[in-house]
Coordinates of C-alpha atoms in Angstrom, one line a residue:
X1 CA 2.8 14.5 -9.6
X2 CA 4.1 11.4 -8.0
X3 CA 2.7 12.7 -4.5
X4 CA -1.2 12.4 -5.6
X5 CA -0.9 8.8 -6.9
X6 CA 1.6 7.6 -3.6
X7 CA -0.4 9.5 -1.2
X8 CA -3.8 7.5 -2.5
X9 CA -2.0 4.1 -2.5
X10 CA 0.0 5.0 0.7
X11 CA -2.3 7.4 2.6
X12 CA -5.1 6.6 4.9
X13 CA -7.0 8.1 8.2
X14 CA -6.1 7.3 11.3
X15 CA -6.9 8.2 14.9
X16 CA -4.5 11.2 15.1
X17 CA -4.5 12.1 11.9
X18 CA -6.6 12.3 8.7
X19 CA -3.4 11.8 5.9
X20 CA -1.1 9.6 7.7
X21 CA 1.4 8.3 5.4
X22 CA 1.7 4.9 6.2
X23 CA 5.0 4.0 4.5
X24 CA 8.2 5.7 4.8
X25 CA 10.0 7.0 1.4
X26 CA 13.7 8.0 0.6
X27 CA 13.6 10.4 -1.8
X28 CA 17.0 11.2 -4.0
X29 CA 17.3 14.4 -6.0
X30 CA 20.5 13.1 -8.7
X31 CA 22.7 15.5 -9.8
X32 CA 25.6 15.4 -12.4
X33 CA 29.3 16.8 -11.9
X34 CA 28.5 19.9 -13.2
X35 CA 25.6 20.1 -10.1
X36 CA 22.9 20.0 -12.9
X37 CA 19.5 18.1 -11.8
X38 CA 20.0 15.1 -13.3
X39 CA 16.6 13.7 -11.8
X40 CA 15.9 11.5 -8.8
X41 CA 13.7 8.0 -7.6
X42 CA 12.1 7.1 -4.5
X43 CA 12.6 4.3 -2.0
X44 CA 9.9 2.7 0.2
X45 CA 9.9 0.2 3.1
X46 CA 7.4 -0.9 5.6
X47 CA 3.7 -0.4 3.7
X48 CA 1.2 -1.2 6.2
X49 CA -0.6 -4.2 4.2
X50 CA -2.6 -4.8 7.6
X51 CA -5.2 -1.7 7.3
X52 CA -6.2 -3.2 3.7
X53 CA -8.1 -5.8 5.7
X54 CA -8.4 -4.5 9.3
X55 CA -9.1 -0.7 10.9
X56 CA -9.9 0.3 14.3
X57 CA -13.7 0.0 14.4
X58 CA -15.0 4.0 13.7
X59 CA -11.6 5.5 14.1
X60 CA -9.6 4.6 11.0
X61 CA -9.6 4.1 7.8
X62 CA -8.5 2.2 5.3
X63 CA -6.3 3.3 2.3
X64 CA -8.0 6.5 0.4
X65 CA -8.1 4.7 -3.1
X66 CA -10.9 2.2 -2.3
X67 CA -13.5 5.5 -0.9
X68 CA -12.0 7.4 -4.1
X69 CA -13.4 4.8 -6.6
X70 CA -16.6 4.4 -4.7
X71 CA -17.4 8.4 -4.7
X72 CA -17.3 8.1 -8.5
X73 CA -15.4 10.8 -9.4
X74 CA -14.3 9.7 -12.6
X75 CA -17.9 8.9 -13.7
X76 CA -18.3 5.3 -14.4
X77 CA -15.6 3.8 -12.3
X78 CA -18.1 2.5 -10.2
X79 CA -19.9 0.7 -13.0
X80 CA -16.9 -0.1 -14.9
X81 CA -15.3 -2.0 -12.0
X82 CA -18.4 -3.5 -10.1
X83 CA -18.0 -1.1 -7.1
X84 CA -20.8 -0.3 -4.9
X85 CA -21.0 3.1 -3.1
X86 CA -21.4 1.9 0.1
X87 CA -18.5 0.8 2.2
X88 CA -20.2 -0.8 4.4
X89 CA -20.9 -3.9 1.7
X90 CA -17.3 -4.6 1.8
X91 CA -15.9 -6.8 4.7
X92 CA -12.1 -5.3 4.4
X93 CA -13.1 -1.8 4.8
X94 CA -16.3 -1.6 6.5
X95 CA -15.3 -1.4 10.9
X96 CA -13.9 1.5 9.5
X97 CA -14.8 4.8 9.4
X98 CA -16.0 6.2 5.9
X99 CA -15.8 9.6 5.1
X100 CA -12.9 11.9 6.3
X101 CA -13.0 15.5 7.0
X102 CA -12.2 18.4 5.0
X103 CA -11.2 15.3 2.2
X104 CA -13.5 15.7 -1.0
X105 CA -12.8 11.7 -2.1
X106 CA -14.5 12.9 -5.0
X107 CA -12.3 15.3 -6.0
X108 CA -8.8 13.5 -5.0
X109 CA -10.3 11.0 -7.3
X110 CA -10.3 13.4 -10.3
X111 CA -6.7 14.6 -8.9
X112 CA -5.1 11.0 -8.8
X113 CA -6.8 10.0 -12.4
X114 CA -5.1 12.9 -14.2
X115 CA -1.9 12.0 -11.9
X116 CA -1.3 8.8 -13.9
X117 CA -2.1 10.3 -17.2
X118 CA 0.7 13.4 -16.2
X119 CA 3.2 10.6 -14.9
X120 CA 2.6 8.5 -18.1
X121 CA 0.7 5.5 -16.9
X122 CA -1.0 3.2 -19.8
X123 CA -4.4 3.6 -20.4
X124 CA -4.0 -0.4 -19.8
X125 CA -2.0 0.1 -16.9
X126 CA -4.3 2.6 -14.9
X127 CA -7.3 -0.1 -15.9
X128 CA -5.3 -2.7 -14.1
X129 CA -4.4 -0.5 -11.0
X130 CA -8.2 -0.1 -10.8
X131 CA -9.5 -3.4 -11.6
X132 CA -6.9 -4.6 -8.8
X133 CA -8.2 -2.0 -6.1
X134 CA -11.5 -3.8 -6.3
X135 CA -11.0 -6.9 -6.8
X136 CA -9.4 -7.1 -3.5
X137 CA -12.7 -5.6 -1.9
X138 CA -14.8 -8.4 -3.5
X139 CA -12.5 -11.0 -2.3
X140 CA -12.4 -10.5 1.2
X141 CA -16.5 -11.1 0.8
X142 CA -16.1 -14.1 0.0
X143 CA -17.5 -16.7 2.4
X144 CA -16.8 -20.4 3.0
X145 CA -18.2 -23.5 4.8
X146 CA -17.0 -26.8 6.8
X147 CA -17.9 -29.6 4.8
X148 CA -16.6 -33.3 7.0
X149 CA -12.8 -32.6 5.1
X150 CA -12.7 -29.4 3.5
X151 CA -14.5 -26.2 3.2
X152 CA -16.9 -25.1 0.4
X153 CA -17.0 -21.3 -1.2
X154 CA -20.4 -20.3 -0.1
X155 CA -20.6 -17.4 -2.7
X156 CA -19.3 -18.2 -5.8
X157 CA -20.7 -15.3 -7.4
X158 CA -18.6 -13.0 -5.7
X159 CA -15.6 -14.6 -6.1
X160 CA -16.6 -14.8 -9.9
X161 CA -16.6 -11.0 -9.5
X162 CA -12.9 -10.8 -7.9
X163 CA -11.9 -13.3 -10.2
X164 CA -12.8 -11.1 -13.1
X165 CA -11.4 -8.4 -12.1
X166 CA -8.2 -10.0 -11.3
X167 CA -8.5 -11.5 -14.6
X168 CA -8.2 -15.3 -13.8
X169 CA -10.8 -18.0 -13.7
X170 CA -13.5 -18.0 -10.3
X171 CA -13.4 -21.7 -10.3
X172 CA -9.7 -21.8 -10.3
X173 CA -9.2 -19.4 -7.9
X174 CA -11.7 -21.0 -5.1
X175 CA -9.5 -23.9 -5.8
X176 CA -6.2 -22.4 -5.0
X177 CA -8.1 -21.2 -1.9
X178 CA -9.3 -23.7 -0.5
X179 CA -7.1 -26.6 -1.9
X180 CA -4.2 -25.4 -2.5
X181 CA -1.3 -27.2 -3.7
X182 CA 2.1 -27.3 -1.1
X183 CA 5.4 -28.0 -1.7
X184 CA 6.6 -31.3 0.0
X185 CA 9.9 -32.4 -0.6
X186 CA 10.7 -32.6 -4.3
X187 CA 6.6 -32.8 -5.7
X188 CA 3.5 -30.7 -4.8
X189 CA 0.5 -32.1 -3.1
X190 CA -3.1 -30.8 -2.9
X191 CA -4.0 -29.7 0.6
X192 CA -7.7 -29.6 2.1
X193 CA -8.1 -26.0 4.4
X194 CA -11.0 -25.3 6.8
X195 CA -13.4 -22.0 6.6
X196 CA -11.0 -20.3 8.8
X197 CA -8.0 -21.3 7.3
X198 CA -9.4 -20.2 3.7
X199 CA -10.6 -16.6 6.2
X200 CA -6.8 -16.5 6.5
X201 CA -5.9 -17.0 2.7
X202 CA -7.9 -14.0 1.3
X203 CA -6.6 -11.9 3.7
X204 CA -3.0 -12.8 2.7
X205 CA -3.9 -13.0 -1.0
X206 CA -5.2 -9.3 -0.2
X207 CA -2.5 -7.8 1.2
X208 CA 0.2 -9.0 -1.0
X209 CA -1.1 -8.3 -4.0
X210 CA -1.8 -5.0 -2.6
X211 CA 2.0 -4.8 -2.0
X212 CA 2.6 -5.8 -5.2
X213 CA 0.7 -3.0 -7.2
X214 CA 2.0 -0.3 -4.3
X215 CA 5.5 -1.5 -5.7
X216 CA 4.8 -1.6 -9.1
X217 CA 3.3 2.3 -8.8
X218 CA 6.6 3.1 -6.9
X219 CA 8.7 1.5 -9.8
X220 CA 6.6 3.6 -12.5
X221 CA 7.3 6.4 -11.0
X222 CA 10.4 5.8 -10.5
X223 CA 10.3 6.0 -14.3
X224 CA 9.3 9.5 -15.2
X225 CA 12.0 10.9 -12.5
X226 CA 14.5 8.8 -15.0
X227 CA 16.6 11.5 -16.9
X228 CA 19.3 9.3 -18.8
X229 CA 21.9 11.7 -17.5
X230 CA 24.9 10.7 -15.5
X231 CA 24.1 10.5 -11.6
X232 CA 27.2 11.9 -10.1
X233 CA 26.1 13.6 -6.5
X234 CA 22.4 13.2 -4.7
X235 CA 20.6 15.0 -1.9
X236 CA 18.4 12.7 0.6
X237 CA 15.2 13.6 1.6
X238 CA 13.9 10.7 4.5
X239 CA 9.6 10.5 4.9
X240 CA 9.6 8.3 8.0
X241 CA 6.1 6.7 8.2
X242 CA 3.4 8.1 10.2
X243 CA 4.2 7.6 14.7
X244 CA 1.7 6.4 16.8
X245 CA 1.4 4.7 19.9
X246 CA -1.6 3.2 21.4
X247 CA -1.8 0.9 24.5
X248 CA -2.8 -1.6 22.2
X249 CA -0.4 -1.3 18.6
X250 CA -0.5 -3.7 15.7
X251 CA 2.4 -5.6 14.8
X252 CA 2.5 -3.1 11.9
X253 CA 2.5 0.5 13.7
X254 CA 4.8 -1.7 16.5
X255 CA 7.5 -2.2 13.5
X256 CA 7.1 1.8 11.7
X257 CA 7.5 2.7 15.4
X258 CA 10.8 0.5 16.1
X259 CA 12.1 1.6 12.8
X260 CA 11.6 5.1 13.3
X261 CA 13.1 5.5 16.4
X262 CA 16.4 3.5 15.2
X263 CA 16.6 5.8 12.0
X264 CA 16.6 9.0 14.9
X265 CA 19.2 7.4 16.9
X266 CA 20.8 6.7 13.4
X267 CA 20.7 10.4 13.1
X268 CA 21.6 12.1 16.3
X269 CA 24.3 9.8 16.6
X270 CA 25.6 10.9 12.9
X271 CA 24.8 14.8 13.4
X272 CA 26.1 15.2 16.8
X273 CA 28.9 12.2 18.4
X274 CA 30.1 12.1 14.3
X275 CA 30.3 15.6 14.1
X276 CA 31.7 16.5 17.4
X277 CA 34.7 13.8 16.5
X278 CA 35.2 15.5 13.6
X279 CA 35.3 19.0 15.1
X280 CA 37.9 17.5 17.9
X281 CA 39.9 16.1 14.9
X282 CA 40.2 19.4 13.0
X283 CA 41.2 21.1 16.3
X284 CA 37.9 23.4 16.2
X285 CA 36.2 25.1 19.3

């Protein structure tokens, strides 16, 4: 049951294909000395935090969890957690495209909801997952101004609604945006940002903290592969992330592409020149 809830976190459409994972995984399956299962945990590297914010205009799309809360499912996600139905509100998601084919959001909705409850998430916990999903929707609507030294939160309102969700105070959080406090030397001063500047903030603040849960998801399930039995012997099982190559890549495909092709050089170089050596060694044609 881990697959549902990492393949909605981790998942989205993309030109060539409509379930691209866009993360790689190392899975290992643990066994003790006497071979016995003794359970197993999962590795990521390389989420691409860039399509939380940014999609090819009406060829992607961004990660399946946001379109799964706004189909409501689960009825009253929507209400519960100040989503609107329509993507197109939203500023991360909405060059995008919205609905994927042959993909019932409504129904992977149901299927990831009873996911956490089979994996043993909090009632808290899943509340949190969701409140975080959109709160980082209503943040990237937020909208500043130029004043002569600073810029001004146009919209309080919705930042309000981002703060709540986050669970932190609106006014606080405009501050932090847009006068945020640097480290110089040994104290902290307060730094005036420009609209563009604060444009680039929520898009950071966006993408890390939609790291962070991705992480924390990975680490609880890590949990429920926990056995408390001695881990002796493991078989590997390597997801690489989803390959593809445009004329024009993002920094992010440009890194899961480099990686991918060093891990199959890492490979052919261990199942073949490694192998051969070893043949020549043992004396065997």
């Amino acid at each position: 049951q881990t697959n549902p809830v990492l393949e909605t976190f981790g998942n989205a459409k993309t030109v060539r294909n409509n379930n691209s994972s866009r993360f790689g995984k190392f899975i290992r399956i643990h066994f003790d000395k006497r071979a016995k299962l003794a359970g197993g945990d999962i590795e990521t590297y390389l989420l691409e935090k860039s399509r939380v914010i940014d999609q090819l205009p009406g060829m992607e799309r961004s990660y399946h969890i946001f379109f799964q809360m706004m189909s409501n499912g689960v009825p009253g996600t929507t209400d519960k957690y100040m989503m609107s139905t329509d993507a197109s509100v939203y500023k991360f998601i909405k060059e995008g495209v919205y609905t994927v084919q042959n993909l019932d959001d409504g129904e992977e909705f149901r299927a990831t909801d009873e996911g956490f409850d089979i994996l043993n998430f909090s009632a808290e916990e899943k509340d949190n997952i969701y409140r975080i999903s959109s709160g980082i929707l209503w943040l990237g609507n937020t909208e500043f101004a130029d004043r002569k030294d600073h810029a001004d939160v146009e919209n309080q309102e919705v930042l309000d609604k981002a703060a709540q969700l986050f669970g932190v105070d609106g006014f606080e959080l405009a501050n932090a945006i847009t006068k945020p406090r640097v480290k110089v030397g040994a104290e902290f001063v307060t730094k005036s940002q420009n609209a563009a500047q604060c444009n680039n903030t929520i898009g950071a603040l966006g993408k890390a903290n939609y790291g962070y849960l991705f992480k924390f998801l990975v680490a609880k399930c890590n949990e429920t592969l926990e056995t408390g039995m001695e881990r002796v012997l493991f078989i590997g099982v390597l997801d690489i992330a989803g390959f593809e190559i445009f004329e024009l890549n993002s920094f992010d495909q440009l890194a899961i592409n480099y990686t991918n092709e060093k891990l199959q050089q890492f490979f052919n170089h261990h199942m073949f020149v490694n192998e051969q050596e070893e043949y020549k060694a043992e004396q065997i044609e």
